[in-house]
PDB file of C-alpha atoms in Angstrom:
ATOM      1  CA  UNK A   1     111.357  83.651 135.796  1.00 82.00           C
ATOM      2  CA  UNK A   2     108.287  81.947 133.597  1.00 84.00           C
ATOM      3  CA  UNK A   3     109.315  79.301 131.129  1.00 87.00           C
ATOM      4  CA  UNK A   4     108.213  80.138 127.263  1.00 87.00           C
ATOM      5  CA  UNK A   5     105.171  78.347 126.677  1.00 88.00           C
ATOM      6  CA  UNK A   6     106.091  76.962 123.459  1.00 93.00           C
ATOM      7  CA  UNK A   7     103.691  74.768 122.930  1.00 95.00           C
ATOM      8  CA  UNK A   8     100.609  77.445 123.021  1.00 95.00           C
ATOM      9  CA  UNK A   9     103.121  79.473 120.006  1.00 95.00           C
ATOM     10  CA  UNK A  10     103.198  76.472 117.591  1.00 96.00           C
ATOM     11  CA  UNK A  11      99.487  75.523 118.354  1.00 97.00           C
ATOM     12  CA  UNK A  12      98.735  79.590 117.710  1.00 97.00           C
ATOM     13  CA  UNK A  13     101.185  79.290 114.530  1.00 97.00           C
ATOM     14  CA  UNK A  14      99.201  76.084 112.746  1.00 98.00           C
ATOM     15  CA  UNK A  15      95.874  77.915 113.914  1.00 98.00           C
ATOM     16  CA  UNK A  16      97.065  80.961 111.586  1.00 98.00           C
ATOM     17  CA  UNK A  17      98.106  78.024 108.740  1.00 98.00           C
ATOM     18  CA  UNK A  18      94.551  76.693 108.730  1.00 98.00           C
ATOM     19  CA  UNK A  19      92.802  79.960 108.758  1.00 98.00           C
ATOM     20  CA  UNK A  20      95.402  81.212 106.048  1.00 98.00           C
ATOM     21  CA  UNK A  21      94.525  78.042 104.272  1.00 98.00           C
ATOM     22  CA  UNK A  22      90.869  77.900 104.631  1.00 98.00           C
ATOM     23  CA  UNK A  23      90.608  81.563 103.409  1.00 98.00           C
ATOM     24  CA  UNK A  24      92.386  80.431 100.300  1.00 96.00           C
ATOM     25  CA  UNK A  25      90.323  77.616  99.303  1.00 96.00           C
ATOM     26  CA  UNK A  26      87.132  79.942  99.980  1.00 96.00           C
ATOM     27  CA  UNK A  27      88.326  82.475  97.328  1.00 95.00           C
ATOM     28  CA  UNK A  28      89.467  79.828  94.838  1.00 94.00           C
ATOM     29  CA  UNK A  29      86.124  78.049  95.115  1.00 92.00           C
ATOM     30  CA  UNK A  30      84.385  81.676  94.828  1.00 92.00           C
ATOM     31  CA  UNK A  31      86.305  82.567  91.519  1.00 89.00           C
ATOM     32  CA  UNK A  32      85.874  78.913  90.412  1.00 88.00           C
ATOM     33  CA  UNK A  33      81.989  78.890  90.480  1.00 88.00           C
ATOM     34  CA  UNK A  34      82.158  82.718  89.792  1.00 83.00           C
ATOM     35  CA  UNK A  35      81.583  83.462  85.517  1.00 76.00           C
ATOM     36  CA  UNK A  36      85.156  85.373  84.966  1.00 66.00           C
ATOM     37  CA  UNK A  37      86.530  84.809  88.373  1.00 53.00           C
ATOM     38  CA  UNK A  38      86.846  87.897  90.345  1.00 52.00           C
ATOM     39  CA  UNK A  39      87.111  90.614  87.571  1.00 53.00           C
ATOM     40  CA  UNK A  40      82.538  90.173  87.420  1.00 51.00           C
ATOM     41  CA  UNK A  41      82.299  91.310  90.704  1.00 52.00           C
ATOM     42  CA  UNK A  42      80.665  94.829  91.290  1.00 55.00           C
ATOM     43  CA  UNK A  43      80.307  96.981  94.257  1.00 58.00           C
ATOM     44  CA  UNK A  44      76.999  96.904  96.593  1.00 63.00           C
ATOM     45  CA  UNK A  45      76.618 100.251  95.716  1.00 61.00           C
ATOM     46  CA  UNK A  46      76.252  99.795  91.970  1.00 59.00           C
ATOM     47  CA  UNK A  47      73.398  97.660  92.629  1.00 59.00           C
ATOM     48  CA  UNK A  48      71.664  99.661  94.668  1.00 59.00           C
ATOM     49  CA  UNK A  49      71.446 102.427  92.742  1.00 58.00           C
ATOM     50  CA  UNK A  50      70.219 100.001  89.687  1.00 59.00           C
ATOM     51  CA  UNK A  51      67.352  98.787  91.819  1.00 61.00           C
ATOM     52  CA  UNK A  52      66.437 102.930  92.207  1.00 57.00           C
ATOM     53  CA  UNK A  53      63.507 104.001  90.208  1.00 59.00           C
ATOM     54  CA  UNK A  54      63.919 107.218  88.610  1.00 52.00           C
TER      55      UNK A  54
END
């Protein structure tokens, strides 16, 4: 029978960490430099149909 790599677990355990981590800064710096934080974002599709002339 094959011995549990454990090793390749932990390093695929800290790799989820970091991306959880990195993800987290990303949004914090996007509400941070973002005028009322995530509540002023609007859907692509509002824009689009702004940028429609009638």
């Amino acid at each position: 029978m094959a011995k549990t790599n454990f090793q390749y677990e932990k390093r695929q355990r800290e790799l989820e960490k970091k991306k959880k981590a990195d993800e987290k800064a990303r949004r914090k710096l996007e509400a941070k430099t973002t005028p009322g934080g995530e509540e002023n974002e609007t859907p692509d599709e509002d824009d689009a149909e702004e940028a429609k002339p009638e």
